[in-house]
Short mmCIF file of C-alpha atoms in Angstrom, two decimals:
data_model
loop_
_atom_site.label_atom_id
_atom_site.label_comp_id
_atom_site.label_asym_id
_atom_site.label_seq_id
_atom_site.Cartn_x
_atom_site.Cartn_y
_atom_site.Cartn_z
CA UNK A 756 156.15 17.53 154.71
CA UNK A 757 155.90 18.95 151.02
CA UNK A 758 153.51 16.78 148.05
CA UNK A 759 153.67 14.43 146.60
CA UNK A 760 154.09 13.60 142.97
CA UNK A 761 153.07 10.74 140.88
CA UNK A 762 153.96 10.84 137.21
CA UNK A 763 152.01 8.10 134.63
CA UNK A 764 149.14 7.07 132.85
CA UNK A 765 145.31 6.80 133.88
CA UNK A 766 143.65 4.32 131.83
CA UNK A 767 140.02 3.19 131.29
CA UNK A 768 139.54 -0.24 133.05
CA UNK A 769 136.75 -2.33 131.27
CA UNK A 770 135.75 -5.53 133.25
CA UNK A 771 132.83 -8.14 132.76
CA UNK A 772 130.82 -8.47 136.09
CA UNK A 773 132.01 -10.68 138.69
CA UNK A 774 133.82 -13.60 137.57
CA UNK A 775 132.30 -13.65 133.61
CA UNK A 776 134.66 -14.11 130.80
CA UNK A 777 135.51 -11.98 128.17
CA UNK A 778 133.40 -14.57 125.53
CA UNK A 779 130.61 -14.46 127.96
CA UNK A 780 130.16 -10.44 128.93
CA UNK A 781 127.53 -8.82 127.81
CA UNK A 782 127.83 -5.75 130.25
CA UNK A 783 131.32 -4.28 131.13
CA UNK A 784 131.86 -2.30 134.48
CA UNK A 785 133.84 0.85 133.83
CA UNK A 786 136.51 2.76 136.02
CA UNK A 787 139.74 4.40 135.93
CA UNK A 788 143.03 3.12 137.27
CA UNK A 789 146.71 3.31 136.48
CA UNK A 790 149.58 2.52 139.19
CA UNK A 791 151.02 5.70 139.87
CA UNK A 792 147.52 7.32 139.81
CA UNK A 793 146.90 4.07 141.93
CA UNK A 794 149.49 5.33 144.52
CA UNK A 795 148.21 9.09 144.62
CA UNK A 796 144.83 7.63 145.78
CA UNK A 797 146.02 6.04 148.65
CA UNK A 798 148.13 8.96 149.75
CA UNK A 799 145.21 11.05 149.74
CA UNK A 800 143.40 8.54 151.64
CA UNK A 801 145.79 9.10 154.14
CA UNK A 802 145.44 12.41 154.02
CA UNK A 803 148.29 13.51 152.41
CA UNK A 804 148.63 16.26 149.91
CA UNK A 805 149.48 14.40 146.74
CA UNK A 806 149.58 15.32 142.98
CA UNK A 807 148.91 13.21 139.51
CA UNK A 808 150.58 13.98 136.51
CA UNK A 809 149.76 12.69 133.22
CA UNK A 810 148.50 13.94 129.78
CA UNK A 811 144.76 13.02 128.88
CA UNK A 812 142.57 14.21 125.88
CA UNK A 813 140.23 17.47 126.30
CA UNK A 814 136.91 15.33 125.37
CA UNK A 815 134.44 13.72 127.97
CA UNK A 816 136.25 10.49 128.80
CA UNK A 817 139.48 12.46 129.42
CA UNK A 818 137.54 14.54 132.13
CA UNK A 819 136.21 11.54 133.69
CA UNK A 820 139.56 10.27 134.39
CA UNK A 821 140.23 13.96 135.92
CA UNK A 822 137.22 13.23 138.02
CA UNK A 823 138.23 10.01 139.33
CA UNK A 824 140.93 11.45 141.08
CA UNK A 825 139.46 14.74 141.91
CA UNK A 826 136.66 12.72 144.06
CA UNK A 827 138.95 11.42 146.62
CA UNK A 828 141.26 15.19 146.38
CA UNK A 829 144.34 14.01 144.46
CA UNK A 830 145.28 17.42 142.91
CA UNK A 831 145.12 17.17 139.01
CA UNK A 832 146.21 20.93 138.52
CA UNK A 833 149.03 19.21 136.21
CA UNK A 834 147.57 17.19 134.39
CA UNK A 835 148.15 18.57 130.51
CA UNK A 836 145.12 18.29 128.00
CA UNK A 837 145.19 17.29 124.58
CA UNK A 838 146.25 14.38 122.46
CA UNK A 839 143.66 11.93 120.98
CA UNK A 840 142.83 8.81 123.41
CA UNK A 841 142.72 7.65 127.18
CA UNK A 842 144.21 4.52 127.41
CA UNK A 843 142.12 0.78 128.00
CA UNK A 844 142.78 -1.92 129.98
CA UNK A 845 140.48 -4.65 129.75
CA UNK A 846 140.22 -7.38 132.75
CA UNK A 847 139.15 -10.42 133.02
CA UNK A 848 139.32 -11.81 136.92
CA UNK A 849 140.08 -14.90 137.81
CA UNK A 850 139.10 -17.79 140.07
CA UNK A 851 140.66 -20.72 141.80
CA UNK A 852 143.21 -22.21 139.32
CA UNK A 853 142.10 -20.45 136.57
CA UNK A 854 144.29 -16.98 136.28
CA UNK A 855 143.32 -13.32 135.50
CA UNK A 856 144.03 -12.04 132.00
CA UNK A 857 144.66 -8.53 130.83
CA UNK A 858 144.31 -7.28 127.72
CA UNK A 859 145.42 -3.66 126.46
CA UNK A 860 144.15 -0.93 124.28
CA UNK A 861 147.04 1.46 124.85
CA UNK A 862 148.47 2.17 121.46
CA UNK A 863 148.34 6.16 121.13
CA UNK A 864 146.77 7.39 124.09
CA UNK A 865 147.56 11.07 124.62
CA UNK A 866 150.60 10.25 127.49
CA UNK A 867 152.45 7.73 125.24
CA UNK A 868 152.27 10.90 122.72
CA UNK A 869 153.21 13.49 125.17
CA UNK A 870 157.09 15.54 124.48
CA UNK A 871 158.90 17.05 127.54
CA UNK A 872 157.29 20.32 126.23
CA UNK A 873 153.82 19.25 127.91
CA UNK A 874 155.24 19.51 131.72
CA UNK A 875 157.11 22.06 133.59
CA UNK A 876 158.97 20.36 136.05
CA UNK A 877 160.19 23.25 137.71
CA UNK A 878 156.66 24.45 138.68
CA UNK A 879 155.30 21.04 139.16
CA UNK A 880 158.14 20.49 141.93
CA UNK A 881 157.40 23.47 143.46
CA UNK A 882 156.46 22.57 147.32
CA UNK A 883 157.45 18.88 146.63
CA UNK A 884 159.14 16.48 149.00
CA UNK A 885 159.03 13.80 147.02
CA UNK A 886 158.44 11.97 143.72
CA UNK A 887 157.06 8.38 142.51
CA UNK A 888 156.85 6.49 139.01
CA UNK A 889 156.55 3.33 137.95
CA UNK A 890 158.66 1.20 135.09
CA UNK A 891 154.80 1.02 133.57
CA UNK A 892 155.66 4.82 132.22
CA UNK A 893 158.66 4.85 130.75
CA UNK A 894 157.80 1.51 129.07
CA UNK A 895 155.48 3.45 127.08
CA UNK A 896 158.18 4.49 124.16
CA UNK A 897 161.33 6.51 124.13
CA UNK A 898 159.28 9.69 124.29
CA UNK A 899 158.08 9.18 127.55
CA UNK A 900 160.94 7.58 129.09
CA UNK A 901 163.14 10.67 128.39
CA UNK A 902 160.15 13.04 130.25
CA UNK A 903 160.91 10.28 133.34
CA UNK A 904 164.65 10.71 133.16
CA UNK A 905 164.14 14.75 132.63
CA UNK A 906 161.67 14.30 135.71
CA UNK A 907 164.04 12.46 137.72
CA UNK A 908 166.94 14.59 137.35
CA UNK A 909 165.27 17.32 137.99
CA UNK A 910 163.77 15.89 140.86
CA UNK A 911 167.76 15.13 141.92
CA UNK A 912 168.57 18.48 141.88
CA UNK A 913 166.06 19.79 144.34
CA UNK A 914 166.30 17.15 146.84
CA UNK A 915 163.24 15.80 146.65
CA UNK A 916 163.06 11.73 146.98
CA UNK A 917 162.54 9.37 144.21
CA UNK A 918 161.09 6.12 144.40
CA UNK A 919 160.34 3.72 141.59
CA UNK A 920 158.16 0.48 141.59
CA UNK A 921 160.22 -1.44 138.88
CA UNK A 922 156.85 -2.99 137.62
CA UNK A 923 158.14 -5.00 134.64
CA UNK A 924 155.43 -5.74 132.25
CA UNK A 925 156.54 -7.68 129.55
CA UNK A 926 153.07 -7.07 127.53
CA UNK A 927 155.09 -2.90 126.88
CA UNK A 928 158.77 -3.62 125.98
CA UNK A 929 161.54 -6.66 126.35
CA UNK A 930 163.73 -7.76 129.25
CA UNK A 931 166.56 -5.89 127.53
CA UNK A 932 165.22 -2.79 126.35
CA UNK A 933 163.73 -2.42 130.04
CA UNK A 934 167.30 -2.95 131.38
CA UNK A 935 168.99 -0.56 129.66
CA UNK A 936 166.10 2.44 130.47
CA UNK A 937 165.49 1.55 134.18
CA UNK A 938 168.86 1.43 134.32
CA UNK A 939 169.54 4.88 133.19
CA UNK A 940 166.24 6.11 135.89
CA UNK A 941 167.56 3.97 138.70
CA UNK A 942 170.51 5.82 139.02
CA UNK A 943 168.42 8.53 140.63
CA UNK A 944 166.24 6.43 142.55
CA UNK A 945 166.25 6.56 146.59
CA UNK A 946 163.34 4.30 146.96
CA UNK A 947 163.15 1.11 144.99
CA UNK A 948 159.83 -1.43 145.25
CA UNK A 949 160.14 -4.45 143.66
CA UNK A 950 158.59 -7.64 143.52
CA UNK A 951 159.87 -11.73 143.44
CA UNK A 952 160.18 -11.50 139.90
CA UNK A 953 160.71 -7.62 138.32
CA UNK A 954 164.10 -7.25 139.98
CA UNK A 955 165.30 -10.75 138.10
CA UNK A 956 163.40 -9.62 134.67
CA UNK A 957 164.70 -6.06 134.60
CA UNK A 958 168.26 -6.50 136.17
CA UNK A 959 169.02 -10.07 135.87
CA UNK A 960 168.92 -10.10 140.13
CA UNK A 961 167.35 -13.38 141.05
CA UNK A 962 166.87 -14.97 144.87
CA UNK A 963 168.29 -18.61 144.76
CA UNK A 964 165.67 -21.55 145.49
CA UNK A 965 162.80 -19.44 144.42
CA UNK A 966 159.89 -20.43 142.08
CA UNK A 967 156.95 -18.04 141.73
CA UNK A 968 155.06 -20.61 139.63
CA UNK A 969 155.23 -23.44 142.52
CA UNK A 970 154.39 -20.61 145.03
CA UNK A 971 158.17 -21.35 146.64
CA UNK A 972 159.81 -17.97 148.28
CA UNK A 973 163.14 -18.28 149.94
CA UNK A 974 162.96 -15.47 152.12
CA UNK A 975 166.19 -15.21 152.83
CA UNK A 976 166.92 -15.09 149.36
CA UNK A 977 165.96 -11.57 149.23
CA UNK A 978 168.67 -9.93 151.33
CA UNK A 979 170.91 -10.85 148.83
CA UNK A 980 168.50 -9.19 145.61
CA UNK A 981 168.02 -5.63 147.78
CA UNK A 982 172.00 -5.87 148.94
CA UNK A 983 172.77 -6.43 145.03
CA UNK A 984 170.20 -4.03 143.97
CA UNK A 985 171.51 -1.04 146.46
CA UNK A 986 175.15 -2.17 145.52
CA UNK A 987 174.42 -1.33 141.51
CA UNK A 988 172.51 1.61 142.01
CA UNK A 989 172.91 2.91 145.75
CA UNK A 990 169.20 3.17 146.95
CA UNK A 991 168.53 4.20 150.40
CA UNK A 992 165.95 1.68 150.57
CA UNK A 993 164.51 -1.35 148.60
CA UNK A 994 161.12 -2.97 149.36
CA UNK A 995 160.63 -6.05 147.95
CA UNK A 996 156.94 -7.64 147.76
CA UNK A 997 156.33 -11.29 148.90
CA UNK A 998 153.53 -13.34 147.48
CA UNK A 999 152.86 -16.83 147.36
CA UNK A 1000 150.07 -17.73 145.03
CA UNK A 1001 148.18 -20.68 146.13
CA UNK A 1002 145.24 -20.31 143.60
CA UNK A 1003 143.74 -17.03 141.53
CA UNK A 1004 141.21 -16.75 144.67
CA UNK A 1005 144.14 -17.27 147.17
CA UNK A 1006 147.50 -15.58 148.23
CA UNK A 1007 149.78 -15.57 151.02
CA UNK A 1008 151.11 -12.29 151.23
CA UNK A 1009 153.71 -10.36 152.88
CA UNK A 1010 156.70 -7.85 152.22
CA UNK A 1011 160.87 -7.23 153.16
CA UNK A 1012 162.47 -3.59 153.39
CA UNK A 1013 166.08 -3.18 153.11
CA UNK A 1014 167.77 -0.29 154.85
CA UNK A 1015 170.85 0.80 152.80
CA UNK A 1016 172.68 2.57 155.11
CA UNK A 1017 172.39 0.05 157.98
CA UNK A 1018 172.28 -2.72 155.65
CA UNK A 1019 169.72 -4.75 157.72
CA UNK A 1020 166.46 -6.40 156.60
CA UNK A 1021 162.58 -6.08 158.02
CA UNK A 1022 160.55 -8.73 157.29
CA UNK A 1023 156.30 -8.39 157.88
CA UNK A 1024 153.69 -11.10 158.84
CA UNK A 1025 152.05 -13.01 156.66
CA UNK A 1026 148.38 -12.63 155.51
CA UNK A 1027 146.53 -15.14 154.05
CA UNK A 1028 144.23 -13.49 151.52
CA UNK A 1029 140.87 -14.61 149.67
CA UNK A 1030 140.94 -12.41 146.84
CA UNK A 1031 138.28 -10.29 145.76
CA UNK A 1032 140.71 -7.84 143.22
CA UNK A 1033 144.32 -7.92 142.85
CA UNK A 1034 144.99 -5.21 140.24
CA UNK A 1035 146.15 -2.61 142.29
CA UNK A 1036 147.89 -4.30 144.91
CA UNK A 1037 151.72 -3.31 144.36
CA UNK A 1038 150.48 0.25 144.07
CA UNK A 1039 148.31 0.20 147.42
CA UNK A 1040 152.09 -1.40 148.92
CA UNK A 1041 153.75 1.55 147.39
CA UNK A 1042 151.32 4.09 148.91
CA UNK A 1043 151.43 2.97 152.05
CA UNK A 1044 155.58 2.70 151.97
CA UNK A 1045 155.63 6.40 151.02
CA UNK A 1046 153.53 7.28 153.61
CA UNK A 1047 154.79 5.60 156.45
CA UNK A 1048 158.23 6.89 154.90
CA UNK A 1049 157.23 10.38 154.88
CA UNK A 1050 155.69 10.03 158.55
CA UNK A 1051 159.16 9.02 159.90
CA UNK A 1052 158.14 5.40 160.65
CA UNK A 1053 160.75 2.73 161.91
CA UNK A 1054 161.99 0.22 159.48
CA UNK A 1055 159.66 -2.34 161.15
CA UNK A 1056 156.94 -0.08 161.21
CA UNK A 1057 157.20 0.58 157.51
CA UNK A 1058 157.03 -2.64 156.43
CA UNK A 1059 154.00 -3.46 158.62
CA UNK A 1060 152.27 -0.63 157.15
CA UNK A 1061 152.85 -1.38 153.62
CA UNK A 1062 151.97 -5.00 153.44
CA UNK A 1063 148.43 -4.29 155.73
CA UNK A 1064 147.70 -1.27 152.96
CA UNK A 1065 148.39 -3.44 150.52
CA UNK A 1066 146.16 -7.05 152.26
CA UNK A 1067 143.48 -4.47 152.65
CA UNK A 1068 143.07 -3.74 148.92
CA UNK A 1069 142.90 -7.08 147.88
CA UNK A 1070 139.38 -6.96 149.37
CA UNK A 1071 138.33 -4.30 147.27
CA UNK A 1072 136.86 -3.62 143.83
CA UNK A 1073 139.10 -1.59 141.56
CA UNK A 1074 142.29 -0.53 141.32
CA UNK A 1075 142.10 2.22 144.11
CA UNK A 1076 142.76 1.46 147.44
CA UNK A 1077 140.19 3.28 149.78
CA UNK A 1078 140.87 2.59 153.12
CA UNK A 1079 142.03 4.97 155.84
CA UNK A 1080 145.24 5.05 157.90
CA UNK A 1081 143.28 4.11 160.83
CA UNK A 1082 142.14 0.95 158.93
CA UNK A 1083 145.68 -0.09 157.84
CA UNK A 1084 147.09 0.68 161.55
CA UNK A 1085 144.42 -1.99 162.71
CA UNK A 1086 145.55 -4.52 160.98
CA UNK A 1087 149.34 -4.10 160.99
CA UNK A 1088 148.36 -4.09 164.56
CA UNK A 1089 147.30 -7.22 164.53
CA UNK A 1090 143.37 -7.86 164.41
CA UNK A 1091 142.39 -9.58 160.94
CA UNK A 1092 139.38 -10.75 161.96
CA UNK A 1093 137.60 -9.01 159.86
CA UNK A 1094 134.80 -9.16 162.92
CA UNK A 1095 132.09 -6.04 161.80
CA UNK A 1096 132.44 -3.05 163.34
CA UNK A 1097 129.59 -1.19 165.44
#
């Protein structure tokens, strides 16, 4: 099994303690987060020998995102220095019926500046097996979409895999302009995670009878958005996150993988989750697909994996998932009770 690469941006996260609002902080937790630096965690919780990619300034904030990573042994070897800002994120959590709100200060941060001069994707492939970004990164202006497709291409040409969490965030760029770019990426995409509503905003792919606001999923719906999905673009496999949202505090979670080849569909169990932090939680699913993926898991088996991963960091402060694949295995297993351990 070769690395592992992740390709985005690692942004500042600036949140008021506990359940505070923006108008009433007066002290503002700080950590670093960022989905596809997200997803690198969790592979290296696992154990797996992953890389992050990105382009962060050379001052003291910029090496404290390095450090983030570098704590739980993501390799940052690749991550080019220079340009003037690490990106912000502020969040403010939220509670019963009353949602979470994010607000960002990304505007010129050294990776939305970066040119396909700043990475060598010939050496950073070197050893690689396979290859993850998010729609987050190429949202982030022409510039950096064209270092994705360069990535991705190149990525094509040695074999190595390519998956893509569509993550649509309407907050970066428009339904249209996110068409026409993931579009272009998709066609060398082998993996592709997606959720009830990105593969309707990005594509125009919507499951019939399905409501996200009412917390209404037709299940079956989704055959019919990964069948479409693998039919426009040819994936190998699409994974396609399930949540019901029953309040801020409360979700009903669970996940579908669609095999291309065999053209069947694995559906999870259910968890019912009390929410301590959601930010995070598509990349924790992500990190435990590619894992499971890489470790030759059965469709089944995949799915289970992902959607535990994923339950388990709803649980936990910050956008990094640390739990162990002994943890996850517990609970796709099938004990939730969350009954101390001694």
């Amino acid at each position: 099994m070769g690395k592992i690469v992740t390709f985005g941006e690692i942004m500042l996260r600036l949140a008021p303690e506990g359940y505070y609002r923006f108008i009433q902080a007066e002290n503002y937790g700080a950590t670093f987060g960022g989905g596809e630096a997200n997803v690198s965690v969790s592979l290296a919780n696992y154990g797996l020998d992953t890389s992050f990619v990105t382009k962060l300034p050379s001052h003291e904030i910029g090496q404290a995102a390095v450090n983030s990573l570098r704590r739980f042994g993501v390799d940052t070897s690749f991550i080019t220095r220079g340009g003037p800002r690490v990106g912000i994120y502020y969040l403010e959590k939220g509670a019963s019926q009353r949602p979470s709100k994010v607000i960002y200060d990304r505007a010129g941060s050294s990776i939305a500046l970066a040119t396909k001069e700043d990475f060598d994707w010939d050496k950073i492939f070197e050893g690689a097996s396979w290859f993850h970004f998010t729609g987050i990164t190429p949202a982030l202006g022409d510039n950096v979409a064209e270092i994705c497709l360069e990535a991705c291409k190149k990525a094509h040409e040695k074999g190595i895999t390519v998956s893509c969490d569509l993550n649509y965030r309407k907050k970066l760029w428009t339904k249209e302009k996110a068409g026409e770019v993931m579009g272009q990426l998709c066609k060398y995409v082998d993996v592709c995670i997606s959720n009830e509503e990105d593969a309707n905003d990005v594509f125009g792919i919507k499951s019939a009878a399905t409501d996200v606001t009412s917390g209404k999923l037709n299940k079956e719906g989704y055959k019919e958005v990964a069948a479409k999905l693998t039919e426009r673009f040819g994936f190998k496999k699409v994974a396609i996150t399930l949540r019901t949202s029953i309040s801020a505090s409360e979700n009903n979670w669970a996940g579908m993988l669609y095999d291309g080849s065999t053209k069947e569909s694995f559906f999870s169990k259910e968890y019912n989750m009390k929410i301590v932090d959601r930010v995070g939680g598509g990349d924790s699913f992500g990190g435990g697909l590619i894992y499971a993926c890489t470790n030759n898991y059965e469709n089944q088996a995949t799915i289970e994996f992902a959607v535990a991963a994923s339950c388990l960091k709803h649980s936990i402060e910050g956008d990094f998932n640390m739990v162990s694949v002994a943890e996850v295995q517990t609970l796709a297993g099938g004990d939730g009770s969350g009954r101390v351990q001694r």
